PDB file of N, CA, C and O in Angstrom:
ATOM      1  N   UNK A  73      -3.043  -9.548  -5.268  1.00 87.00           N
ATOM      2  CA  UNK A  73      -2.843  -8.375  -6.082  1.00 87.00           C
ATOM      3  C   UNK A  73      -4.152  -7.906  -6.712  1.00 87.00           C
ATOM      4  O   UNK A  73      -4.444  -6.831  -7.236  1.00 87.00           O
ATOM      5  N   UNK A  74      -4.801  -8.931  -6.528  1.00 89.00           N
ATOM      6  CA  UNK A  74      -6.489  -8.368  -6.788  1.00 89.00           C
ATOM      7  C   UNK A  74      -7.216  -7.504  -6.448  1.00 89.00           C
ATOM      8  O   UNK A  74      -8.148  -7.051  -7.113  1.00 89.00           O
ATOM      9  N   UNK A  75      -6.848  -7.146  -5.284  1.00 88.00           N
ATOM     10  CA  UNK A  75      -7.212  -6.010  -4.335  1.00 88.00           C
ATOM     11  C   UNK A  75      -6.888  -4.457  -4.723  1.00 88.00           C
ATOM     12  O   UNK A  75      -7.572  -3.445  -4.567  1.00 88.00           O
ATOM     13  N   UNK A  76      -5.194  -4.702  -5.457  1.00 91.00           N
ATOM     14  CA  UNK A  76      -4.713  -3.305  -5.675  1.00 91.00           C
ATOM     15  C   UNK A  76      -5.775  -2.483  -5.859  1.00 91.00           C
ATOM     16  O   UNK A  76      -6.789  -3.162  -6.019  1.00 91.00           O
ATOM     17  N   UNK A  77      -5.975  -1.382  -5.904  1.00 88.00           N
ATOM     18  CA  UNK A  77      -6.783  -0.073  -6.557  1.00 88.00           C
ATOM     19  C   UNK A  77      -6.112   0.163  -7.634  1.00 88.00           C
ATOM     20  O   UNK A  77      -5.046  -0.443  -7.742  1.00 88.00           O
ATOM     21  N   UNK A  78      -6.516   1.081  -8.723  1.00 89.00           N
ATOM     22  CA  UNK A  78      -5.858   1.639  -9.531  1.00 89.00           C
ATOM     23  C   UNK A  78      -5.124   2.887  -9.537  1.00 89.00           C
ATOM     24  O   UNK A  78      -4.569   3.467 -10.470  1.00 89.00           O
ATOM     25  N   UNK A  79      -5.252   3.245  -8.070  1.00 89.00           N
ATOM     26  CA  UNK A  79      -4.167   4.700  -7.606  1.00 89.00           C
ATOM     27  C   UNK A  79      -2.830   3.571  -6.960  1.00 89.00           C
ATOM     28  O   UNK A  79      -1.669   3.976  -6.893  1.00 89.00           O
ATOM     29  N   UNK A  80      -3.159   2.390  -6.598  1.00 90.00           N
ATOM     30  CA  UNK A  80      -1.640   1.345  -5.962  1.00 90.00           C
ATOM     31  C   UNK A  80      -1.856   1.545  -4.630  1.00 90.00           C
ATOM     32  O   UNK A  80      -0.760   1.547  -4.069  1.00 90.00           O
ATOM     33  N   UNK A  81      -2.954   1.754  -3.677  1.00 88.00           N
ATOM     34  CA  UNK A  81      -3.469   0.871  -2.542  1.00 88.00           C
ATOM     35  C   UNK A  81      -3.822   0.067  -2.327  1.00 88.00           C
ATOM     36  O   UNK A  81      -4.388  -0.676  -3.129  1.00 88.00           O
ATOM     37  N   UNK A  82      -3.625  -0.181  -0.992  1.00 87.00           N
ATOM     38  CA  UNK A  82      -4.302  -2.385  -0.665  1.00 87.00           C
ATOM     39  C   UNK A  82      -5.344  -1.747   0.011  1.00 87.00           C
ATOM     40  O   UNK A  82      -5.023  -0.647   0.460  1.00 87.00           O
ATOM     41  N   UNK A  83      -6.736  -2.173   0.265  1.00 83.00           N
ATOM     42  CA  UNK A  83      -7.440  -2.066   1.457  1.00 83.00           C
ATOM     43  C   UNK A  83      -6.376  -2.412   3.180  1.00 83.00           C
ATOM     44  O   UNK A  83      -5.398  -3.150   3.301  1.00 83.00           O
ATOM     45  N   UNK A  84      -6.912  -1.748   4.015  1.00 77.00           N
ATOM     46  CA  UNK A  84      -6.267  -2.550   5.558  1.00 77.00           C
ATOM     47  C   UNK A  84      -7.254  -2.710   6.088  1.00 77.00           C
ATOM     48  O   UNK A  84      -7.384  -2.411   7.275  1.00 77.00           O
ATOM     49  N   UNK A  85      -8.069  -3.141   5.486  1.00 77.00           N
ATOM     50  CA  UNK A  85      -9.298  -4.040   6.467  1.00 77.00           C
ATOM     51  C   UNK A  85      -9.892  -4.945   5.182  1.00 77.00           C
ATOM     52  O   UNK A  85      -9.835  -4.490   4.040  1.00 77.00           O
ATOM     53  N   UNK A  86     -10.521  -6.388   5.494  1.00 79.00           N
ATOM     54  CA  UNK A  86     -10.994  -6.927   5.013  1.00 79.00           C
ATOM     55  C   UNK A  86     -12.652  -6.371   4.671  1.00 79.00           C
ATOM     56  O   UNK A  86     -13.136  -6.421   3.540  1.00 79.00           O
ATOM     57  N   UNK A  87     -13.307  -5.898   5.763  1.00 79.00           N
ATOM     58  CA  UNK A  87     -14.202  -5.553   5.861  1.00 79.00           C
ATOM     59  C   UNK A  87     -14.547  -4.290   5.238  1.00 79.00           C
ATOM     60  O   UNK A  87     -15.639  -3.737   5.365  1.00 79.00           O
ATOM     61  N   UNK A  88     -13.585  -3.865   4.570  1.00 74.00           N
ATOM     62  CA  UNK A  88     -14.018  -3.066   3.448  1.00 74.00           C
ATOM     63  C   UNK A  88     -14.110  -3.688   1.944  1.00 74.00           C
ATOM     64  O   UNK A  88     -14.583  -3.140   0.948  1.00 74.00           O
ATOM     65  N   UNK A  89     -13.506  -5.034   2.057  1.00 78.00           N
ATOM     66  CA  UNK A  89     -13.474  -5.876   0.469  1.00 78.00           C
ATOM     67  C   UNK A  89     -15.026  -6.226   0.572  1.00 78.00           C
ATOM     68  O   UNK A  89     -15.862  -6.033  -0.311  1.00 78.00           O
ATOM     69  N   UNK A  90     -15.222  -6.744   1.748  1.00 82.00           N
ATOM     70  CA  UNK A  90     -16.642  -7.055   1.719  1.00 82.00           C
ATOM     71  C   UNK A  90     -17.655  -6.535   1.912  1.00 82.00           C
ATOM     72  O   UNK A  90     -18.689  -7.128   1.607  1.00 82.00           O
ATOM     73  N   UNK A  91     -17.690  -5.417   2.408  1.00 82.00           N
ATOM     74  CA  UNK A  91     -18.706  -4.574   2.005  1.00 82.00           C
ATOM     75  C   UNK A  91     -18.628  -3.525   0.757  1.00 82.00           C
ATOM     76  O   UNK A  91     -19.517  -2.758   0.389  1.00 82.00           O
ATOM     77  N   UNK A  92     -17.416  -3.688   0.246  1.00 76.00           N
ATOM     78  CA  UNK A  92     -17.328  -2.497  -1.053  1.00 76.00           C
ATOM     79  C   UNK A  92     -16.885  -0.947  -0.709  1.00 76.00           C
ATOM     80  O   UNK A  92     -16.740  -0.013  -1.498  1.00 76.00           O
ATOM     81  N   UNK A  93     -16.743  -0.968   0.486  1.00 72.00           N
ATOM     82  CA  UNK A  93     -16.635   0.445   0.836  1.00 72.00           C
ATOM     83  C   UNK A  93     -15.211   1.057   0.099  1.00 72.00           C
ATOM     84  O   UNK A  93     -14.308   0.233  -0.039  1.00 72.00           O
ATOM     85  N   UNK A  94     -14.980   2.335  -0.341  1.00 66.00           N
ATOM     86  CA  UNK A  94     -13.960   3.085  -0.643  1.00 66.00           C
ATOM     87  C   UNK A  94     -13.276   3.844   0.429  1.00 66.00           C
ATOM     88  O   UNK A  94     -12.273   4.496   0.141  1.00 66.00           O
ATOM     89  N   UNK A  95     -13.636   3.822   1.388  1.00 61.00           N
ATOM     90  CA  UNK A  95     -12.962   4.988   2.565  1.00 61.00           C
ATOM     91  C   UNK A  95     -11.693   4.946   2.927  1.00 61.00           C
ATOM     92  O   UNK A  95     -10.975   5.912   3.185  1.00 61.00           O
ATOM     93  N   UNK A  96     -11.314   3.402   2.952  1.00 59.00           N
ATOM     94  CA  UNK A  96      -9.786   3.469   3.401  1.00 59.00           C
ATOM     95  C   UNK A  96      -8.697   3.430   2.103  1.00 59.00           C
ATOM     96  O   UNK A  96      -7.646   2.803   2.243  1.00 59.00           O
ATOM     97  N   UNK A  97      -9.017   4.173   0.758  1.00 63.00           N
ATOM     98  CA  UNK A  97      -8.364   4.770  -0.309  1.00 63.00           C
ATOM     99  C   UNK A  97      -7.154   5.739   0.175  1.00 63.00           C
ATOM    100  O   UNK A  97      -6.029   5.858  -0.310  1.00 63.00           O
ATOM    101  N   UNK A  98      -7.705   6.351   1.212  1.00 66.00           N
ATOM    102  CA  UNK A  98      -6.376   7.413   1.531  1.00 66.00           C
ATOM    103  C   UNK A  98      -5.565   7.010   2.949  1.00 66.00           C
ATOM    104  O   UNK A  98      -4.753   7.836   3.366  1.00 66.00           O
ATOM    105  N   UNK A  99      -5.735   5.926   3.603  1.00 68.00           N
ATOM    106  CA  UNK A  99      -4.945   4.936   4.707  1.00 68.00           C
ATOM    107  C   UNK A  99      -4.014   4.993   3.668  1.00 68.00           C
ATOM    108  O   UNK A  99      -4.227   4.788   2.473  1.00 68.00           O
ATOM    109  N   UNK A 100      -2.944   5.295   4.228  1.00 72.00           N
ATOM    110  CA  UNK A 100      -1.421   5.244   3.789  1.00 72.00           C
ATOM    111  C   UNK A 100      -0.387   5.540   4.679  1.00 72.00           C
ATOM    112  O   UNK A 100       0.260   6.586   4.712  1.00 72.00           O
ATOM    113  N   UNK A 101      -0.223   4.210   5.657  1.00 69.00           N
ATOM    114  CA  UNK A 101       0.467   4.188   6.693  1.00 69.00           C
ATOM    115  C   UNK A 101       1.441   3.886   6.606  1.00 69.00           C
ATOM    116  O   UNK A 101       1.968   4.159   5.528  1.00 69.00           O
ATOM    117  N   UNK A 102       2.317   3.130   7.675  1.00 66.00           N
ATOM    118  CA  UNK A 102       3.423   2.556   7.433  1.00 66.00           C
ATOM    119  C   UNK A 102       3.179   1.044   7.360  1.00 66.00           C
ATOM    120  O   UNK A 102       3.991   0.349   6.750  1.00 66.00           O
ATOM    121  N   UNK A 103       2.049   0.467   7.979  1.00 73.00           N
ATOM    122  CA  UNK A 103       1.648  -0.970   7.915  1.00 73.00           C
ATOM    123  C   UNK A 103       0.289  -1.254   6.821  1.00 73.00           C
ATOM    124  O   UNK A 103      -0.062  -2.316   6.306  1.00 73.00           O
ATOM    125  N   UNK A 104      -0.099  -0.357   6.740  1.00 75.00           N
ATOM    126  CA  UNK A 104      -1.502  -0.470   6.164  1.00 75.00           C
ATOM    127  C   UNK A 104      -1.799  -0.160   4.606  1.00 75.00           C
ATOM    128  O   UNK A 104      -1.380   0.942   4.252  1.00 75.00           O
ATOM    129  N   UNK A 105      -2.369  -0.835   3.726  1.00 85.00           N
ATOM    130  CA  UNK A 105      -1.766  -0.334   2.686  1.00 85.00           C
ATOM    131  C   UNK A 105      -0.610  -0.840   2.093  1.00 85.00           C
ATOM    132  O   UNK A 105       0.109  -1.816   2.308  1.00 85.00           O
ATOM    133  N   UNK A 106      -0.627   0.797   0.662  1.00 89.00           N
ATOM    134  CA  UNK A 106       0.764   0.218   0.133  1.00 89.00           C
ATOM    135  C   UNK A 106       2.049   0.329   0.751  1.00 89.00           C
ATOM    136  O   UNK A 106       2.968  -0.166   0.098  1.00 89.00           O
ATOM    137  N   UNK A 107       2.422   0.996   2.139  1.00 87.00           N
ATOM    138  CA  UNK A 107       3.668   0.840   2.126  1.00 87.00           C
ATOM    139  C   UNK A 107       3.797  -0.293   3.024  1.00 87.00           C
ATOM    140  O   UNK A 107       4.947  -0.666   3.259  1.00 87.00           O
ATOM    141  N   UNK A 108       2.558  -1.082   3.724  1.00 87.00           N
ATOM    142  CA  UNK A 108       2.210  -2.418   3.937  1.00 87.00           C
ATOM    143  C   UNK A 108       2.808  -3.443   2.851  1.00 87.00           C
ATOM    144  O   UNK A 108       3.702  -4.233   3.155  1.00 87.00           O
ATOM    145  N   UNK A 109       2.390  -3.390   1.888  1.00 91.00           N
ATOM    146  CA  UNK A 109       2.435  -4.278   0.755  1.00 91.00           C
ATOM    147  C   UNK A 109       3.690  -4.338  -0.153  1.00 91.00           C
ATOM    148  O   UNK A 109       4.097  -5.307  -0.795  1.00 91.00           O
ATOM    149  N   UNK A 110       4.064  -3.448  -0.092  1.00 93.00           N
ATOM    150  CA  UNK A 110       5.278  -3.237  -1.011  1.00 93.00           C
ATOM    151  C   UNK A 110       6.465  -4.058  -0.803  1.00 93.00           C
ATOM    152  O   UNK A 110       6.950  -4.561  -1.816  1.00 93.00           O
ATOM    153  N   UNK A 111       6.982  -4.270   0.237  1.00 93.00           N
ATOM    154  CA  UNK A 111       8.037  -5.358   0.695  1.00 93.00           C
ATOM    155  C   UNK A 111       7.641  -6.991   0.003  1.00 93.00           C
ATOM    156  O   UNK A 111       8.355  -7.610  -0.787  1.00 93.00           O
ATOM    157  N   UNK A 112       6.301  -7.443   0.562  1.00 94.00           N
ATOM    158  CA  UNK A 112       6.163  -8.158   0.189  1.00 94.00           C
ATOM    159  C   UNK A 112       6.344  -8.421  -1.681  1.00 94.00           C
ATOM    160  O   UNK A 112       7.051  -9.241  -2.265  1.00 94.00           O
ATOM    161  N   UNK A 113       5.399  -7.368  -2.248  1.00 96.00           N
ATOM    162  CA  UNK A 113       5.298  -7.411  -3.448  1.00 96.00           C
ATOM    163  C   UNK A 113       7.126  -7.900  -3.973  1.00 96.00           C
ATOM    164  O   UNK A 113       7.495  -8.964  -4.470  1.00 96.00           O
ATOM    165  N   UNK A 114       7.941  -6.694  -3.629  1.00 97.00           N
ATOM    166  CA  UNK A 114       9.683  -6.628  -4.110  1.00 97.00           C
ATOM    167  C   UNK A 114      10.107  -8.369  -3.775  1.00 97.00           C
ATOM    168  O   UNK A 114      10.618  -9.083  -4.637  1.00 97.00           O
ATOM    169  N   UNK A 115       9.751  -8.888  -2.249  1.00 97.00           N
ATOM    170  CA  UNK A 115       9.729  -9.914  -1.987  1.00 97.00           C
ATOM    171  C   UNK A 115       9.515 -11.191  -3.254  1.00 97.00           C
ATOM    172  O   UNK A 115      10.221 -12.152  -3.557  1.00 97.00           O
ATOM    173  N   UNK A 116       8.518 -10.802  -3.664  1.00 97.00           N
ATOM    174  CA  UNK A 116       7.418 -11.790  -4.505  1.00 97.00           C
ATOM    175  C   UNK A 116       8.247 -11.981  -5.850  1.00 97.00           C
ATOM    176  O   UNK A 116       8.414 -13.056  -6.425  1.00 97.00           O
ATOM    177  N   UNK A 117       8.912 -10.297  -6.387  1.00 98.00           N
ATOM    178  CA  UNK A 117       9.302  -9.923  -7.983  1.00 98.00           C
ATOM    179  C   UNK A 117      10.806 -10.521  -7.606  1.00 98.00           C
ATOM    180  O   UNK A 117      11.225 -11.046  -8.638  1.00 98.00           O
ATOM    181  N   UNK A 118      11.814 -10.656  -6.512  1.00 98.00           N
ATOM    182  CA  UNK A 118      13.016 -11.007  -6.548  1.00 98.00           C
ATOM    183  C   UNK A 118      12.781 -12.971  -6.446  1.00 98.00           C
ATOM    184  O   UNK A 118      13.516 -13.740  -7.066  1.00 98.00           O
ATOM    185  N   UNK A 119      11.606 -13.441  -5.529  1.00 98.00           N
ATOM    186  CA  UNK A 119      11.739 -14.883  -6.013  1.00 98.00           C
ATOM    187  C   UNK A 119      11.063 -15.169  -6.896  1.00 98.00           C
ATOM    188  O   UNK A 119      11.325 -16.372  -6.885  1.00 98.00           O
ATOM    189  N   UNK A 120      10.320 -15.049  -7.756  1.00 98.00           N
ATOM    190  CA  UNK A 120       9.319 -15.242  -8.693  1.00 98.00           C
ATOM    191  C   UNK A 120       9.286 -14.761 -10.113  1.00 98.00           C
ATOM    192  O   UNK A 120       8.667 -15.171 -11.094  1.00 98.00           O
ATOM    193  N   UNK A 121      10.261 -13.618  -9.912  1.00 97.00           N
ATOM    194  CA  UNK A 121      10.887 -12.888 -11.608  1.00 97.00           C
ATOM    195  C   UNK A 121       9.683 -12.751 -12.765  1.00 97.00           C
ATOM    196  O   UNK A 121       9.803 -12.709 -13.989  1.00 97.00           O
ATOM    197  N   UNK A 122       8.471 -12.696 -11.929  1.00 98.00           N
ATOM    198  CA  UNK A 122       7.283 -12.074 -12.403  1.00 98.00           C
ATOM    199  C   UNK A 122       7.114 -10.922 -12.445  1.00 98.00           C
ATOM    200  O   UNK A 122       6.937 -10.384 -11.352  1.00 98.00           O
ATOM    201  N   UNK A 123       7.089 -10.010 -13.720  1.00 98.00           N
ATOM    202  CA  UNK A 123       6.818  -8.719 -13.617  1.00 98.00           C
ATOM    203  C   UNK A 123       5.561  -7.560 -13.266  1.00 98.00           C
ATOM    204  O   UNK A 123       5.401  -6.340 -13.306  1.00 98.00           O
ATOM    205  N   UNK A 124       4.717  -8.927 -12.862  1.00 97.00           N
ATOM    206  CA  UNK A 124       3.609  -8.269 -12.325  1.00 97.00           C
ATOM    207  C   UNK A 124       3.612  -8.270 -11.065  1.00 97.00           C
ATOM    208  O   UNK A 124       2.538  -7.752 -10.756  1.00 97.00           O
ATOM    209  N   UNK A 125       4.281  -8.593  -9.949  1.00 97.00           N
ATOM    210  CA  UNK A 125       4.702  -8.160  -8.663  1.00 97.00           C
ATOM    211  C   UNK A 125       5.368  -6.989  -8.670  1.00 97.00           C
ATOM    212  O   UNK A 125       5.119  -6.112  -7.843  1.00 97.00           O
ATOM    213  N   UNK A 126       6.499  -6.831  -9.830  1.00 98.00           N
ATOM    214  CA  UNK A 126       7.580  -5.305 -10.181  1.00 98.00           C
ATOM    215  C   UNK A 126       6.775  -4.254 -10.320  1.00 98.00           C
ATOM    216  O   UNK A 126       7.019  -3.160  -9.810  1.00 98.00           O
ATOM    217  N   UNK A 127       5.265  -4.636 -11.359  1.00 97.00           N
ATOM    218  CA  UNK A 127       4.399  -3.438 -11.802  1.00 97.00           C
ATOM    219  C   UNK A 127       3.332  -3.221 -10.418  1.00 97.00           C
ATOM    220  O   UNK A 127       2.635  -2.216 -10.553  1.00 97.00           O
ATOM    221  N   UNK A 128       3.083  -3.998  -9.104  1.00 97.00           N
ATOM    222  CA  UNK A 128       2.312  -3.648  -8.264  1.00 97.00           C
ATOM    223  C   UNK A 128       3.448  -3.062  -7.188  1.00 97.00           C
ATOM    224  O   UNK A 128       3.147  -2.142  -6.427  1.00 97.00           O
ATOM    225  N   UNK A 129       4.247  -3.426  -7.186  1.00 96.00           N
ATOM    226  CA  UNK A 129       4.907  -2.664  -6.290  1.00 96.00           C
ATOM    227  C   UNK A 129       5.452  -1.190  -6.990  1.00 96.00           C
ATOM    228  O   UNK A 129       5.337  -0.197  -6.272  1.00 96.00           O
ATOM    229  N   UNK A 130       5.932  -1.039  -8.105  1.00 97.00           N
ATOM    230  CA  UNK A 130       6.051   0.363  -8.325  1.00 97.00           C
ATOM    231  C   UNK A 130       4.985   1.100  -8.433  1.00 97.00           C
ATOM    232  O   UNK A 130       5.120   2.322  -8.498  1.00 97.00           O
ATOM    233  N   UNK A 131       3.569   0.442  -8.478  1.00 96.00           N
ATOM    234  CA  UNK A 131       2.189   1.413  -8.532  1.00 96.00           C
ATOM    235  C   UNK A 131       2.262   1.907  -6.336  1.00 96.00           C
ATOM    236  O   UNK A 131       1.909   2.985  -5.860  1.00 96.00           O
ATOM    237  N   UNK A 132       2.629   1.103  -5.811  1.00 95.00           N
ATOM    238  CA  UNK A 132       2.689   1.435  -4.745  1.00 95.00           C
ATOM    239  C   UNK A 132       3.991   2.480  -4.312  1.00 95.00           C
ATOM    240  O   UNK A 132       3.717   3.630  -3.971  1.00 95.00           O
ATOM    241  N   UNK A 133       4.912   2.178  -4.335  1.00 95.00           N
ATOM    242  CA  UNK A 133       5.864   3.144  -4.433  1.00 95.00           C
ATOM    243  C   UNK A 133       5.513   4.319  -5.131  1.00 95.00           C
ATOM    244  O   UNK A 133       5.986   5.283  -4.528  1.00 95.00           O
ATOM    245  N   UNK A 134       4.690   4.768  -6.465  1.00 95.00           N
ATOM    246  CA  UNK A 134       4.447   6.283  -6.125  1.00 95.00           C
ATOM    247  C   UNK A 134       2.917   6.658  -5.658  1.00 95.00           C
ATOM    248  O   UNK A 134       2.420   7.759  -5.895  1.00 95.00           O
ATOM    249  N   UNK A 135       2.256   5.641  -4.989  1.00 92.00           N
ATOM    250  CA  UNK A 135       1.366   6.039  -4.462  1.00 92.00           C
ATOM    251  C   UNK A 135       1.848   6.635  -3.192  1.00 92.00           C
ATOM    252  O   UNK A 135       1.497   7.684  -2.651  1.00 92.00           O
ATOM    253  N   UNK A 136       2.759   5.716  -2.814  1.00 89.00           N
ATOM    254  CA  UNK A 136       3.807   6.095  -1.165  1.00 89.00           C
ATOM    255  C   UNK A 136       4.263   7.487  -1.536  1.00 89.00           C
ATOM    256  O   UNK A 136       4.048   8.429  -0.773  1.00 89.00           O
ATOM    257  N   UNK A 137       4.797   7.617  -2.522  1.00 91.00           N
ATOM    258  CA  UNK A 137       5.459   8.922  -2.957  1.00 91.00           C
ATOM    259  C   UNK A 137       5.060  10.476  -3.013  1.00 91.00           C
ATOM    260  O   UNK A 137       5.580  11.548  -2.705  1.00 91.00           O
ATOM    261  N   UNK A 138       3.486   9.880  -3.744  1.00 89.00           N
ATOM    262  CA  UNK A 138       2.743  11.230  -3.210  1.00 89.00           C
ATOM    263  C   UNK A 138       1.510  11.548  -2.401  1.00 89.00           C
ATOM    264  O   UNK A 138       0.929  12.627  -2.519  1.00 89.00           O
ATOM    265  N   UNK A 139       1.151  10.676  -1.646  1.00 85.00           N
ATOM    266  CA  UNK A 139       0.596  11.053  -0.203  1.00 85.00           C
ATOM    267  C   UNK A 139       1.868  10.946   0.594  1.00 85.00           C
ATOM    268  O   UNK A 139       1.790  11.995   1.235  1.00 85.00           O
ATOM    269  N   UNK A 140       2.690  10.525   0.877  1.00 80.00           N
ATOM    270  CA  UNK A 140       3.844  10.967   2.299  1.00 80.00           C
ATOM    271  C   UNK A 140       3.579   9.913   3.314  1.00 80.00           C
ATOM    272  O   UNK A 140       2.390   9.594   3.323  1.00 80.00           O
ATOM    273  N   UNK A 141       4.196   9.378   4.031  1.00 68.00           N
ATOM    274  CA  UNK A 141       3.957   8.685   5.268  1.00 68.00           C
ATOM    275  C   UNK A 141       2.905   9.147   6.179  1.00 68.00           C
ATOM    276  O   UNK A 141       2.220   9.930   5.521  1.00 68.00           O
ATOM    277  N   UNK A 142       2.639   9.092   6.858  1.00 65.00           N
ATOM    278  CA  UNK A 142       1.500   9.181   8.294  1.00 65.00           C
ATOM    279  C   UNK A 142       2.741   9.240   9.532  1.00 65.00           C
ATOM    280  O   UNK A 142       3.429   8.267   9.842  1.00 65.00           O
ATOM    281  N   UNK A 143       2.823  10.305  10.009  1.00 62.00           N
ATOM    282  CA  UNK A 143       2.975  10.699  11.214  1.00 62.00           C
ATOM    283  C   UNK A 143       2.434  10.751  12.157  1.00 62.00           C
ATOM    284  O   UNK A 143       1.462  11.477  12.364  1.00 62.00           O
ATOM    285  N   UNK A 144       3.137   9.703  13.241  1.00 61.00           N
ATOM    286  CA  UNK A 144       1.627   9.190  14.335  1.00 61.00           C
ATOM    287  C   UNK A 144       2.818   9.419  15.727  1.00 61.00           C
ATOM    288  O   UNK A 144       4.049   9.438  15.771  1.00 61.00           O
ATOM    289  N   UNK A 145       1.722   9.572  16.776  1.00 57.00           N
ATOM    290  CA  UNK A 145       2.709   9.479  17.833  1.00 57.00           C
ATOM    291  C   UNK A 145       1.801   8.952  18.677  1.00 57.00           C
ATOM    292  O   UNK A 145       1.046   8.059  18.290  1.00 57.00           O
ATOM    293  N   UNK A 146       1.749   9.581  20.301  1.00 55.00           N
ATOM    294  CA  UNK A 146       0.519   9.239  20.981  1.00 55.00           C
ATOM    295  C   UNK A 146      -0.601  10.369  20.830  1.00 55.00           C
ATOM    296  O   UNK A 146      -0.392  11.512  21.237  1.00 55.00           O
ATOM    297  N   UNK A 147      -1.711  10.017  20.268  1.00 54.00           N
ATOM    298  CA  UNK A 147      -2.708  10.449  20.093  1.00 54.00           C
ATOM    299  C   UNK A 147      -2.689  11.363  19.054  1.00 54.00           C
ATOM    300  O   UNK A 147      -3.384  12.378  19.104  1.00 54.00           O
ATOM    301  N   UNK A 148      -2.128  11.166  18.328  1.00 52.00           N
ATOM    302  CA  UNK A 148      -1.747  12.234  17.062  1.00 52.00           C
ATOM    303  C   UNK A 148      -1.546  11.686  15.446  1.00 52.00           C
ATOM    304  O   UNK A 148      -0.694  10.919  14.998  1.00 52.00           O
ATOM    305  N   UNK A 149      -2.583  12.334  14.809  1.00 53.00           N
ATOM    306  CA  UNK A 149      -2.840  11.264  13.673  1.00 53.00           C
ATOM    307  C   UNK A 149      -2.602  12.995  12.418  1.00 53.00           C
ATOM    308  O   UNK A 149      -3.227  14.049  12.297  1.00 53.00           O
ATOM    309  N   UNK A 150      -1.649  12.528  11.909  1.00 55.00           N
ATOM    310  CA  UNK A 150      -1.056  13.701  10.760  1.00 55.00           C
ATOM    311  C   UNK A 150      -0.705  13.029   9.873  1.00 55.00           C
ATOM    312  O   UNK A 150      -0.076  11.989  10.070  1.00 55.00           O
ATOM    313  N   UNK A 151      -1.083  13.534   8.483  1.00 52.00           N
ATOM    314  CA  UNK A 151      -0.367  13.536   7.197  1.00 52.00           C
ATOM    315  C   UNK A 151       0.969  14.509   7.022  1.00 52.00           C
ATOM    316  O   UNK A 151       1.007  15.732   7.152  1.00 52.00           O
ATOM    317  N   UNK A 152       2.288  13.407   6.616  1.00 53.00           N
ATOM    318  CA  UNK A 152       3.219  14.828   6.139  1.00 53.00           C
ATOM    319  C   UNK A 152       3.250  15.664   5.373  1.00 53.00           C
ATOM    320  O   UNK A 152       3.127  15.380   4.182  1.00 53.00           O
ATOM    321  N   UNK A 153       3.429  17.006   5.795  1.00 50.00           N
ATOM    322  CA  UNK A 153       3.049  17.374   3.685  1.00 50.00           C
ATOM    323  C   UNK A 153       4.306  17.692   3.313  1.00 50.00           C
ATOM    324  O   UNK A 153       4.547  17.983   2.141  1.00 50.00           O
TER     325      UNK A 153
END
């Protein structure tokens, strides 16, 4: 949960923790990221009854909320609006 951002993204590459880079801030896929993370997190807050899994997953849920999923198909890379 160290990773979160303070908008409620995960990095989806390691290689941005380690080099510091910001670019993948707006990756907001269906695997990548917070809507990556969020299962787990709900996962974490229903066995663990820690409310700091509840508070990283609802920072992700409206991060999910207002960028939109990623609409991908073959060869087609869209934001929904």
């Amino acid at each position: 949960m160290t990773l979160q951002s303070p908008a409620g993204n995960f990095p989806p590459d390691m290689a941005d923790v380690r080099n510091g880079s910001k670019d993948s801030e707006d990756l907001v896929h269906w695997c990548h990221g917070a809507p990556g993370a969020i299962y787990m997190l709900a996962k974490a807050y229903l066995h663990f009854k820690e409310e700091k899994y509840l508070d990283a997953c609802i920072r992700c849920g409206h991060l999910i909320w207002e960028k939109g999923l990623l609409r991908k198909g073959p060869g087609r890379k869209e934001f929904k609006s």
